[in-house]
PDB file of C-alpha atoms in Angstrom:
ATOM      1  CA  MET H   1     162.976-123.579  51.611  1.00 37.00           C
ATOM      2  CA  VAL H   2     160.525-126.463  51.219  1.00 40.00           C
ATOM      3  CA  GLU H   3     158.462-124.605  48.603  1.00 40.00           C
ATOM      4  CA  GLU H   4     161.462-124.339  46.266  1.00 50.00           C
ATOM      5  CA  PHE H   5     161.356-128.121  45.859  1.00 52.00           C
ATOM      6  CA  PHE H   6     158.080-127.940  43.910  1.00 50.00           C
ATOM      7  CA  HIS H   7     158.943-128.407  40.239  1.00 58.00           C
ATOM      8  CA  LEU H   8     156.828-128.703  37.139  1.00 69.00           C
ATOM      9  CA  PRO H   9     155.955-132.331  36.641  1.00 83.00           C
ATOM     10  CA  VAL H  10     157.518-133.397  33.336  1.00 87.00           C
ATOM     11  CA  LEU H  11     155.253-134.862  30.589  1.00 92.00           C
ATOM     12  CA  SER H  12     152.232-134.400  32.854  1.00 90.00           C
ATOM     13  CA  ARG H  13     149.571-134.684  30.132  1.00 90.00           C
ATOM     14  CA  GLU H  14     151.207-137.802  28.734  1.00 95.00           C
ATOM     15  CA  VAL H  15     151.612-139.422  32.150  1.00 96.00           C
ATOM     16  CA  LEU H  16     147.951-138.792  33.041  1.00 94.00           C
ATOM     17  CA  ALA H  17     146.736-140.193  29.725  1.00 95.00           C
ATOM     18  CA  GLY H  18     149.093-143.166  30.055  1.00 97.00           C
ATOM     19  CA  LEU H  19     148.041-144.074  33.595  1.00 97.00           C
ATOM     20  CA  ALA H  20     144.338-143.629  32.799  1.00 96.00           C
ATOM     21  CA  VAL H  21     143.649-142.502  36.382  1.00 97.00           C
ATOM     22  CA  ARG H  22     140.259-143.720  37.609  1.00 96.00           C
ATOM     23  CA  PRO H  23     137.966-142.789  40.541  1.00 98.00           C
ATOM     24  CA  GLY H  24     138.844-144.695  43.712  1.00 98.00           C
ATOM     25  CA  GLY H  25     142.123-145.900  42.229  1.00 98.00           C
ATOM     26  CA  PHE H  26     145.352-146.665  44.125  1.00 98.00           C
ATOM     27  CA  TYR H  27     148.595-145.205  42.719  1.00 98.00           C
ATOM     28  CA  LEU H  28     152.272-145.384  43.636  1.00 98.00           C
ATOM     29  CA  ASP H  29     154.515-142.366  43.056  1.00 98.00           C
ATOM     30  CA  ALA H  30     157.938-143.994  43.412  1.00 97.00           C
ATOM     31  CA  THR H  31     159.858-140.690  43.208  1.00 94.00           C
ATOM     32  CA  VAL H  32     157.512-138.126  44.755  1.00 94.00           C
ATOM     33  CA  GLY H  33     160.001-135.216  44.698  1.00 89.00           C
ATOM     34  CA  GLY H  34     158.051-132.016  45.291  1.00 88.00           C
ATOM     35  CA  GLY H  35     154.767-133.859  44.703  1.00 92.00           C
ATOM     36  CA  GLY H  36     154.037-132.619  41.171  1.00 92.00           C
ATOM     37  CA  HIS H  37     152.937-135.899  39.603  1.00 94.00           C
ATOM     38  CA  SER H  38     151.105-136.997  42.778  1.00 96.00           C
ATOM     39  CA  ARG H  39     149.110-133.765  42.860  1.00 95.00           C
ATOM     40  CA  MET H  40     148.103-134.276  39.215  1.00 95.00           C
ATOM     41  CA  ILE H  41     147.001-137.867  39.883  1.00 97.00           C
ATOM     42  CA  LEU H  42     145.027-136.878  43.005  1.00 97.00           C
ATOM     43  CA  ALA H  43     143.276-134.085  41.088  1.00 96.00           C
ATOM     44  CA  ALA H  44     142.431-136.285  38.078  1.00 96.00           C
ATOM     45  CA  ALA H  45     139.600-138.280  39.686  1.00 96.00           C
ATOM     46  CA  PRO H  46     137.651-138.463  42.967  1.00 97.00           C
ATOM     47  CA  ASP H  47     138.715-140.662  45.910  1.00 97.00           C
ATOM     48  CA  VAL H  48     142.149-141.443  44.503  1.00 98.00           C
ATOM     49  CA  ARG H  49     144.773-142.731  46.968  1.00 98.00           C
ATOM     50  CA  VAL H  50     148.517-142.327  46.523  1.00 98.00           C
ATOM     51  CA  THR H  51     151.499-144.020  48.171  1.00 98.00           C
ATOM     52  CA  ALA H  52     154.339-141.495  47.831  1.00 97.00           C
ATOM     53  CA  ILE H  53     157.937-142.615  48.334  1.00 96.00           C
ATOM     54  CA  ASP H  54     161.267-140.841  48.034  1.00 93.00           C
ATOM     55  CA  GLN H  55     164.767-141.428  49.387  1.00 91.00           C
ATOM     56  CA  ASP H  56     165.348-137.702  49.939  1.00 88.00           C
ATOM     57  CA  GLU H  57     164.119-136.274  53.234  1.00 88.00           C
ATOM     58  CA  GLU H  58     163.821-132.752  51.842  1.00 86.00           C
ATOM     59  CA  ALA H  59     161.643-134.112  49.059  1.00 86.00           C
ATOM     60  CA  MET H  60     159.355-135.839  51.567  1.00 90.00           C
ATOM     61  CA  SER H  61     158.819-132.683  53.619  1.00 90.00           C
ATOM     62  CA  ALA H  62     158.206-130.643  50.467  1.00 89.00           C
ATOM     63  CA  ALA H  63     155.660-133.207  49.210  1.00 92.00           C
ATOM     64  CA  ARG H  64     153.834-133.234  52.541  1.00 94.00           C
ATOM     65  CA  SER H  65     153.576-129.463  52.378  1.00 93.00           C
ATOM     66  CA  ASN H  66     152.536-129.331  48.699  1.00 93.00           C
ATOM     67  CA  LEU H  67     149.925-132.095  49.083  1.00 96.00           C
ATOM     68  CA  VAL H  68     148.471-130.933  52.382  1.00 96.00           C
ATOM     69  CA  GLU H  69     145.001-130.442  50.899  1.00 96.00           C
ATOM     70  CA  TYR H  70     144.903-134.163  50.114  1.00 97.00           C
ATOM     71  CA  GLU H  71     145.615-135.229  53.668  1.00 92.00           C
ATOM     72  CA  GLY H  72     144.220-138.694  54.339  1.00 95.00           C
ATOM     73  CA  GLN H  73     144.601-139.688  50.675  1.00 98.00           C
ATOM     74  CA  VAL H  74     148.411-139.902  50.680  1.00 98.00           C
ATOM     75  CA  ASP H  75     150.659-142.338  52.509  1.00 97.00           C
ATOM     76  CA  PHE H  76     154.277-141.069  52.695  1.00 97.00           C
ATOM     77  CA  ILE H  77     157.229-143.468  52.981  1.00 96.00           C
ATOM     78  CA  HIS H  78     160.866-142.338  53.212  1.00 94.00           C
ATOM     79  CA  THR H  79     162.751-144.975  51.237  1.00 94.00           C
ATOM     80  CA  ASN H  80     164.586-145.716  48.002  1.00 93.00           C
ATOM     81  CA  PHE H  81     162.228-147.287  45.474  1.00 96.00           C
ATOM     82  CA  ALA H  82     164.572-150.276  45.241  1.00 95.00           C
ATOM     83  CA  ASN H  83     164.078-150.985  48.957  1.00 95.00           C
ATOM     84  CA  TYR H  84     160.296-150.568  48.974  1.00 97.00           C
ATOM     85  CA  GLN H  85     158.377-153.731  49.867  1.00 97.00           C
ATOM     86  CA  PHE H  86     156.056-154.027  46.877  1.00 97.00           C
ATOM     87  CA  PRO H  87     152.629-155.399  47.843  1.00 97.00           C
ATOM     88  CA  LYS H  88     151.110-157.873  45.376  1.00 96.00           C
ATOM     89  CA  ASP H  89     148.245-156.722  43.070  1.00 96.00           C
ATOM     90  CA  LYS H  90     147.568-153.397  44.784  1.00 97.00           C
ATOM     91  CA  PHE H  91     148.136-150.423  42.476  1.00 98.00           C
ATOM     92  CA  ASP H  92     146.186-149.250  39.434  1.00 98.00           C
ATOM     93  CA  GLY H  93     149.227-147.279  38.348  1.00 98.00           C
ATOM     94  CA  ILE H  94     152.869-146.599  39.180  1.00 98.00           C
ATOM     95  CA  ILE H  95     154.895-143.520  38.169  1.00 98.00           C
ATOM     96  CA  ALA H  96     158.659-143.067  38.479  1.00 97.00           C
ATOM     97  CA  ASP H  97     160.344-139.818  37.400  1.00 94.00           C
ATOM     98  CA  LEU H  98     164.048-140.691  37.389  1.00 92.00           C
ATOM     99  CA  GLY H  99     167.112-138.529  37.622  1.00 66.00           C
ATOM    100  CA  VAL H 100     167.998-135.504  39.609  1.00 68.00           C
ATOM    101  CA  SER H 101     165.391-132.816  40.337  1.00 61.00           C
ATOM    102  CA  SER H 102     165.773-129.124  39.607  1.00 59.00           C
ATOM    103  CA  HIS H 103     165.844-128.624  43.362  1.00 59.00           C
ATOM    104  CA  HIS H 104     168.952-130.768  43.744  1.00 59.00           C
ATOM    105  CA  LEU H 105     170.777-128.883  40.980  1.00 62.00           C
ATOM    106  CA  ASP H 106     169.693-125.514  42.372  1.00 61.00           C
ATOM    107  CA  SER H 107     170.671-126.268  46.000  1.00 68.00           C
ATOM    108  CA  PRO H 108     174.429-125.563  46.205  1.00 64.00           C
ATOM    109  CA  GLU H 109     174.886-127.332  49.531  1.00 70.00           C
ATOM    110  CA  ARG H 110     173.825-130.693  48.013  1.00 77.00           C
ATOM    111  CA  GLY H 111     176.875-130.679  45.713  1.00 66.00           C
ATOM    112  CA  PHE H 112     175.137-132.002  42.593  1.00 75.00           C
ATOM    113  CA  SER H 113     176.080-129.126  40.345  1.00 78.00           C
ATOM    114  CA  PHE H 114     179.291-127.206  39.536  1.00 83.00           C
ATOM    115  CA  ARG H 115     177.318-124.026  38.807  1.00 82.00           C
ATOM    116  CA  HIS H 116     177.788-123.227  42.493  1.00 82.00           C
ATOM    117  CA  ASP H 117     180.956-123.991  44.434  1.00 90.00           C
ATOM    118  CA  ALA H 118     179.978-126.399  47.186  1.00 91.00           C
ATOM    119  CA  GLY H 119     181.024-129.522  49.050  1.00 93.00           C
ATOM    120  CA  LEU H 120     181.275-132.701  46.941  1.00 95.00           C
ATOM    121  CA  ASP H 121     178.272-134.558  48.370  1.00 93.00           C
ATOM    122  CA  MET H 122     175.665-135.756  45.786  1.00 93.00           C
ATOM    123  CA  ARG H 123     173.816-138.100  48.149  1.00 92.00           C
ATOM    124  CA  MET H 124     170.078-138.281  47.463  1.00 86.00           C
ATOM    125  CA  ASP H 125     169.602-140.095  50.781  1.00 86.00           C
ATOM    126  CA  ARG H 126     171.783-138.363  53.346  1.00 87.00           C
ATOM    127  CA  ARG H 127     171.494-141.329  55.687  1.00 88.00           C
ATOM    128  CA  GLN H 128     174.059-143.159  53.534  1.00 92.00           C
ATOM    129  CA  SER H 129     177.797-142.631  54.089  1.00 93.00           C
ATOM    130  CA  LEU H 130     179.389-142.654  50.597  1.00 97.00           C
ATOM    131  CA  THR H 131     179.792-139.155  49.074  1.00 96.00           C
ATOM    132  CA  ALA H 132     181.228-137.882  45.778  1.00 96.00           C
ATOM    133  CA  ALA H 133     184.264-136.618  47.767  1.00 97.00           C
ATOM    134  CA  ASP H 134     184.977-140.190  48.915  1.00 98.00           C
ATOM    135  CA  VAL H 135     184.904-141.468  45.335  1.00 98.00           C
ATOM    136  CA  VAL H 136     187.140-138.790  43.765  1.00 98.00           C
ATOM    137  CA  ASN H 137     189.615-138.703  46.641  1.00 98.00           C
ATOM    138  CA  GLU H 138     189.938-142.417  47.460  1.00 98.00           C
ATOM    139  CA  TRP H 139     189.211-144.549  44.380  1.00 98.00           C
ATOM    140  CA  ASP H 140     192.149-145.510  42.184  1.00 98.00           C
ATOM    141  CA  GLU H 141     192.763-144.233  38.673  1.00 98.00           C
ATOM    142  CA  ALA H 142     191.418-147.301  36.840  1.00 98.00           C
ATOM    143  CA  GLU H 143     188.238-147.352  38.939  1.00 98.00           C
ATOM    144  CA  LEU H 144     187.584-143.646  38.274  1.00 98.00           C
ATOM    145  CA  ALA H 145     188.254-143.954  34.529  1.00 98.00           C
ATOM    146  CA  ASP H 146     185.908-146.944  34.391  1.00 98.00           C
ATOM    147  CA  VAL H 147     183.133-145.091  36.246  1.00 98.00           C
ATOM    148  CA  PHE H 148     183.412-141.998  34.021  1.00 98.00           C
ATOM    149  CA  PHE H 149     183.340-144.127  30.858  1.00 97.00           C
ATOM    150  CA  LYS H 150     180.553-146.465  31.950  1.00 96.00           C
ATOM    151  CA  TYR H 151     178.192-144.047  33.714  1.00 96.00           C
ATOM    152  CA  GLY H 152     179.129-140.768  32.019  1.00 95.00           C
ATOM    153  CA  GLU H 153     179.879-142.165  28.563  1.00 93.00           C
ATOM    154  CA  GLU H 154     182.939-139.920  28.744  1.00 95.00           C
ATOM    155  CA  ARG H 155     185.474-140.703  26.010  1.00 95.00           C
ATOM    156  CA  LEU H 156     188.302-138.821  27.769  1.00 96.00           C
ATOM    157  CA  SER H 157     187.782-140.785  30.991  1.00 97.00           C
ATOM    158  CA  ARG H 158     191.431-141.880  31.340  1.00 97.00           C
ATOM    159  CA  ARG H 159     192.872-138.375  30.909  1.00 97.00           C
ATOM    160  CA  ILE H 160     190.379-136.981  33.404  1.00 98.00           C
ATOM    161  CA  ALA H 161     191.034-139.735  35.969  1.00 98.00           C
ATOM    162  CA  ARG H 162     194.807-139.114  35.692  1.00 98.00           C
ATOM    163  CA  ARG H 163     194.366-135.363  36.288  1.00 97.00           C
ATOM    164  CA  ILE H 164     192.112-136.034  39.303  1.00 98.00           C
ATOM    165  CA  LEU H 165     194.820-138.196  40.876  1.00 98.00           C
ATOM    166  CA  GLU H 166     197.439-135.470  40.239  1.00 97.00           C
ATOM    167  CA  ARG H 167     195.311-132.737  41.829  1.00 97.00           C
ATOM    168  CA  ARG H 168     193.473-134.451  44.649  1.00 96.00           C
ATOM    169  CA  PRO H 169     192.305-134.120  47.371  1.00 97.00           C
ATOM    170  CA  PHE H 170     189.251-132.112  46.263  1.00 97.00           C
ATOM    171  CA  SER H 171     186.724-130.662  48.671  1.00 95.00           C
ATOM    172  CA  THR H 172     184.442-128.630  46.376  1.00 96.00           C
ATOM    173  CA  THR H 173     182.528-129.009  43.118  1.00 95.00           C
ATOM    174  CA  GLY H 174     184.304-125.956  41.656  1.00 95.00           C
ATOM    175  CA  GLU H 175     187.796-127.378  42.269  1.00 96.00           C
ATOM    176  CA  LEU H 176     186.818-130.658  40.633  1.00 97.00           C
ATOM    177  CA  ALA H 177     185.121-129.003  37.613  1.00 95.00           C
ATOM    178  CA  PHE H 178     188.211-126.786  37.080  1.00 95.00           C
ATOM    179  CA  ALA H 179     190.579-129.795  37.197  1.00 96.00           C
ATOM    180  CA  ILE H 180     188.443-131.678  34.684  1.00 96.00           C
ATOM    181  CA  ALA H 181     188.245-128.703  32.301  1.00 94.00           C
ATOM    182  CA  SER H 182     192.029-128.260  32.489  1.00 94.00           C
ATOM    183  CA  SER H 183     192.631-131.913  31.550  1.00 94.00           C
ATOM    184  CA  VAL H 184     190.748-131.870  28.204  1.00 92.00           C
ATOM    185  CA  PRO H 185     191.837-130.323  24.869  1.00 89.00           C
ATOM    186  CA  ALA H 186     190.836-126.671  24.368  1.00 83.00           C
ATOM    187  CA  LYS H 187     188.185-127.516  21.761  1.00 80.00           C
ATOM    188  CA  TYR H 188     186.240-129.496  24.381  1.00 79.00           C
ATOM    189  CA  ARG H 189     186.344-126.644  26.872  1.00 77.00           C
ATOM    190  CA  HIS H 190     184.017-124.477  24.843  1.00 75.00           C
ATOM    191  CA  GLY H 191     181.631-127.115  23.519  1.00 73.00           C
ATOM    192  CA  ARG H 192     177.871-127.257  23.983  1.00 75.00           C
ATOM    193  CA  ILE H 193     178.199-128.826  27.404  1.00 84.00           C
ATOM    194  CA  HIS H 194     180.796-128.164  30.100  1.00 88.00           C
ATOM    195  CA  PRO H 195     183.557-130.813  30.071  1.00 90.00           C
ATOM    196  CA  ALA H 196     182.678-131.766  33.688  1.00 94.00           C
ATOM    197  CA  THR H 197     179.003-132.553  32.891  1.00 92.00           C
ATOM    198  CA  ARG H 198     179.444-136.249  32.095  1.00 94.00           C
ATOM    199  CA  VAL H 199     181.812-136.836  35.003  1.00 96.00           C
ATOM    200  CA  PHE H 200     179.342-135.239  37.442  1.00 95.00           C
ATOM    201  CA  GLN H 201     176.570-137.471  36.033  1.00 93.00           C
ATOM    202  CA  ALA H 202     178.790-140.539  36.518  1.00 96.00           C
ATOM    203  CA  LEU H 203     179.627-139.573  40.117  1.00 97.00           C
ATOM    204  CA  ARG H 204     175.954-138.992  40.950  1.00 94.00           C
ATOM    205  CA  ILE H 205     174.992-142.375  39.489  1.00 95.00           C
ATOM    206  CA  VAL H 206     177.716-144.238  41.392  1.00 96.00           C
ATOM    207  CA  VAL H 207     177.145-142.413  44.733  1.00 96.00           C
ATOM    208  CA  ASN H 208     173.426-143.210  44.632  1.00 93.00           C
ATOM    209  CA  ASP H 209     173.757-146.643  42.957  1.00 94.00           C
ATOM    210  CA  GLU H 210     171.125-145.399  40.524  1.00 93.00           C
ATOM    211  CA  LEU H 211     171.260-148.008  37.759  1.00 95.00           C
ATOM    212  CA  GLN H 212     171.292-150.993  40.113  1.00 95.00           C
ATOM    213  CA  SER H 213     168.369-149.456  42.049  1.00 95.00           C
ATOM    214  CA  LEU H 214     166.491-148.905  38.784  1.00 97.00           C
ATOM    215  CA  GLU H 215     167.000-152.556  37.705  1.00 97.00           C
ATOM    216  CA  THR H 216     165.727-153.755  41.090  1.00 97.00           C
ATOM    217  CA  PHE H 217     162.710-151.416  40.880  1.00 98.00           C
ATOM    218  CA  ILE H 218     161.732-152.565  37.369  1.00 98.00           C
ATOM    219  CA  ALA H 219     162.079-156.228  38.384  1.00 97.00           C
ATOM    220  CA  GLN H 220     159.935-155.814  41.510  1.00 98.00           C
ATOM    221  CA  ALA H 221     157.315-153.181  40.647  1.00 98.00           C
ATOM    222  CA  PRO H 222     155.139-155.080  38.078  1.00 98.00           C
ATOM    223  CA  GLN H 223     153.911-157.557  40.721  1.00 97.00           C
ATOM    224  CA  ALA H 224     152.403-154.598  42.623  1.00 98.00           C
ATOM    225  CA  LEU H 225     150.071-153.710  39.736  1.00 98.00           C
ATOM    226  CA  VAL H 226     146.552-155.067  39.432  1.00 98.00           C
ATOM    227  CA  PRO H 227     145.805-156.754  36.102  1.00 97.00           C
ATOM    228  CA  GLY H 228     145.376-153.912  33.597  1.00 97.00           C
ATOM    229  CA  GLY H 229     147.305-151.518  35.882  1.00 98.00           C
ATOM    230  CA  ARG H 230     149.994-149.403  34.243  1.00 98.00           C
ATOM    231  CA  ILE H 231     153.546-148.368  34.981  1.00 98.00           C
ATOM    232  CA  ALA H 232     154.986-145.126  33.542  1.00 98.00           C
ATOM    233  CA  ILE H 233     158.702-144.359  33.819  1.00 98.00           C
ATOM    234  CA  ILE H 234     160.408-141.101  32.771  1.00 96.00           C
ATOM    235  CA  SER H 235     164.157-141.209  32.154  1.00 95.00           C
ATOM    236  CA  PHE H 236     166.617-138.442  31.300  1.00 91.00           C
ATOM    237  CA  HIS H 237     169.686-140.085  29.780  1.00 90.00           C
ATOM    238  CA  SER H 238     170.425-143.013  27.504  1.00 91.00           C
ATOM    239  CA  LEU H 239     171.732-145.346  30.226  1.00 93.00           C
ATOM    240  CA  GLU H 240     168.452-145.107  32.144  1.00 94.00           C
ATOM    241  CA  ASP H 241     166.277-145.265  29.032  1.00 96.00           C
ATOM    242  CA  ARG H 242     168.025-148.428  27.842  1.00 96.00           C
ATOM    243  CA  LEU H 243     167.387-150.136  31.208  1.00 97.00           C
ATOM    244  CA  VAL H 244     163.748-149.026  31.222  1.00 98.00           C
ATOM    245  CA  LYS H 245     163.193-150.156  27.609  1.00 98.00           C
ATOM    246  CA  HIS H 246     164.654-153.642  28.138  1.00 97.00           C
ATOM    247  CA  GLY H 247     163.338-154.044  31.696  1.00 98.00           C
ATOM    248  CA  LEU H 248     159.717-153.381  30.668  1.00 98.00           C
ATOM    249  CA  ARG H 249     160.028-155.483  27.510  1.00 97.00           C
ATOM    250  CA  ASN H 250     161.550-158.477  29.323  1.00 97.00           C
ATOM    251  CA  SER H 251     159.090-158.547  32.231  1.00 97.00           C
ATOM    252  CA  PRO H 252     156.805-161.580  31.995  1.00 96.00           C
ATOM    253  CA  LEU H 253     154.067-159.568  33.733  1.00 97.00           C
ATOM    254  CA  LEU H 254     153.984-156.595  31.341  1.00 98.00           C
ATOM    255  CA  ARG H 255     152.870-155.620  27.855  1.00 98.00           C
ATOM    256  CA  VAL H 256     154.669-152.522  26.538  1.00 98.00           C
ATOM    257  CA  LEU H 257     152.325-149.806  25.247  1.00 98.00           C
ATOM    258  CA  THR H 258     154.962-147.403  23.873  1.00 97.00           C
ATOM    259  CA  LYS H 259     156.893-148.710  20.867  1.00 92.00           C
ATOM    260  CA  LYS H 260     159.021-145.563  21.023  1.00 96.00           C
ATOM    261  CA  PRO H 261     159.435-143.356  24.076  1.00 97.00           C
ATOM    262  CA  ILE H 262     157.059-140.391  24.366  1.00 96.00           C
ATOM    263  CA  GLU H 263     158.910-137.051  24.340  1.00 95.00           C
ATOM    264  CA  ALA H 264     157.898-133.564  25.408  1.00 92.00           C
ATOM    265  CA  GLN H 265     156.106-131.341  22.915  1.00 92.00           C
ATOM    266  CA  GLU H 266     157.417-127.926  21.960  1.00 92.00           C
ATOM    267  CA  ASP H 267     155.079-125.931  24.259  1.00 91.00           C
ATOM    268  CA  GLU H 268     156.269-127.899  27.294  1.00 89.00           C
ATOM    269  CA  ILE H 269     159.956-127.521  26.360  1.00 88.00           C
ATOM    270  CA  VAL H 270     159.482-123.734  26.194  1.00 91.00           C
ATOM    271  CA  ASN H 271     157.998-123.646  29.701  1.00 89.00           C
ATOM    272  CA  ASN H 272     160.292-126.290  31.172  1.00 85.00           C
ATOM    273  CA  PRO H 273     163.630-126.746  29.342  1.00 83.00           C
ATOM    274  CA  ARG H 274     164.439-129.754  31.583  1.00 81.00           C
ATOM    275  CA  SER H 275     161.716-131.711  29.736  1.00 86.00           C
ATOM    276  CA  ARG H 276     163.755-131.653  26.497  1.00 89.00           C
ATOM    277  CA  SER H 277     165.676-134.799  27.413  1.00 90.00           C
ATOM    278  CA  ALA H 278     162.760-136.635  29.083  1.00 94.00           C
ATOM    279  CA  LYS H 279     161.607-139.983  27.661  1.00 96.00           C
ATOM    280  CA  LEU H 280     158.443-141.683  28.898  1.00 97.00           C
ATOM    281  CA  ARG H 281     157.769-145.400  28.494  1.00 98.00           C
ATOM    282  CA  ILE H 282     154.521-147.085  29.579  1.00 98.00           C
ATOM    283  CA  ALA H 283     153.574-150.752  30.069  1.00 98.00           C
ATOM    284  CA  GLU H 284     150.475-152.570  31.270  1.00 98.00           C
ATOM    285  CA  ARG H 285     150.161-155.517  33.642  1.00 98.00           C
ATOM    286  CA  THR H 286     148.801-158.469  31.682  1.00 95.00           C
ATOM    287  CA  ILE H 287     145.764-160.365  32.855  1.00 80.00           C
ATOM    288  CA  ASN H 288     147.111-163.893  32.454  1.00 63.00           C
ATOM    289  CA  HIS H 289     149.623-163.981  35.312  1.00 54.00           C
TER     290      HIS H 289
END
């Protein structure tokens, strides 16, 4: 169902304050998802226009449906934010909410989560060919161990990669999660997070080329801001946050406004547990470029 895609926009108060939305302003929502942040921006001031992009077709149709009352004020583009052709000096603000949406995790058929047994897919953009099944069934042991260590920060990456090679081929998320759990010492099996969590994160990152796309986005996006325009980026794990922190700081076009990332307050965490790991960084386009 399209409606199910609508999720609570994370750090909404902080994003609105950070973007300083103004009447008649132009804004880019680089990861529109269900349209939560876009709706908030459109409602914040009169005559606001939004360009809404997402690589996920289901997200685009959900956003169209959820933002129908703002028809004429929103331009929808189905693309990955790394492939978007950034216009020069156009936007008063840019928002990117990184990571996987609740919808992806809650839709078994997309294969992002091992809470439901489903095909190993994990593609955000289903026009692309590479799936998680291709990676786990075809890549060699060293490549898999490297991916799990680099993108999942998984210390037991070699043991897990070895077990995957012994047990493959895999066709479902449940089979893979079981094999991973069986490869780690018993004390890890009952820890705070499931032993497959980091591996699933690593697979998702590699299938969707997330970190390279993020680097490209941060390098390109600042030129699209008007002088004084702001960019706000929300990340959900340390690999993303590190890229955002350094990318914003090293851009010759930006001045960073957040010395430390802004995190969710207790009342938001209670209503939306997903916001617990969210980190928001904001920067402003400088005048002298």
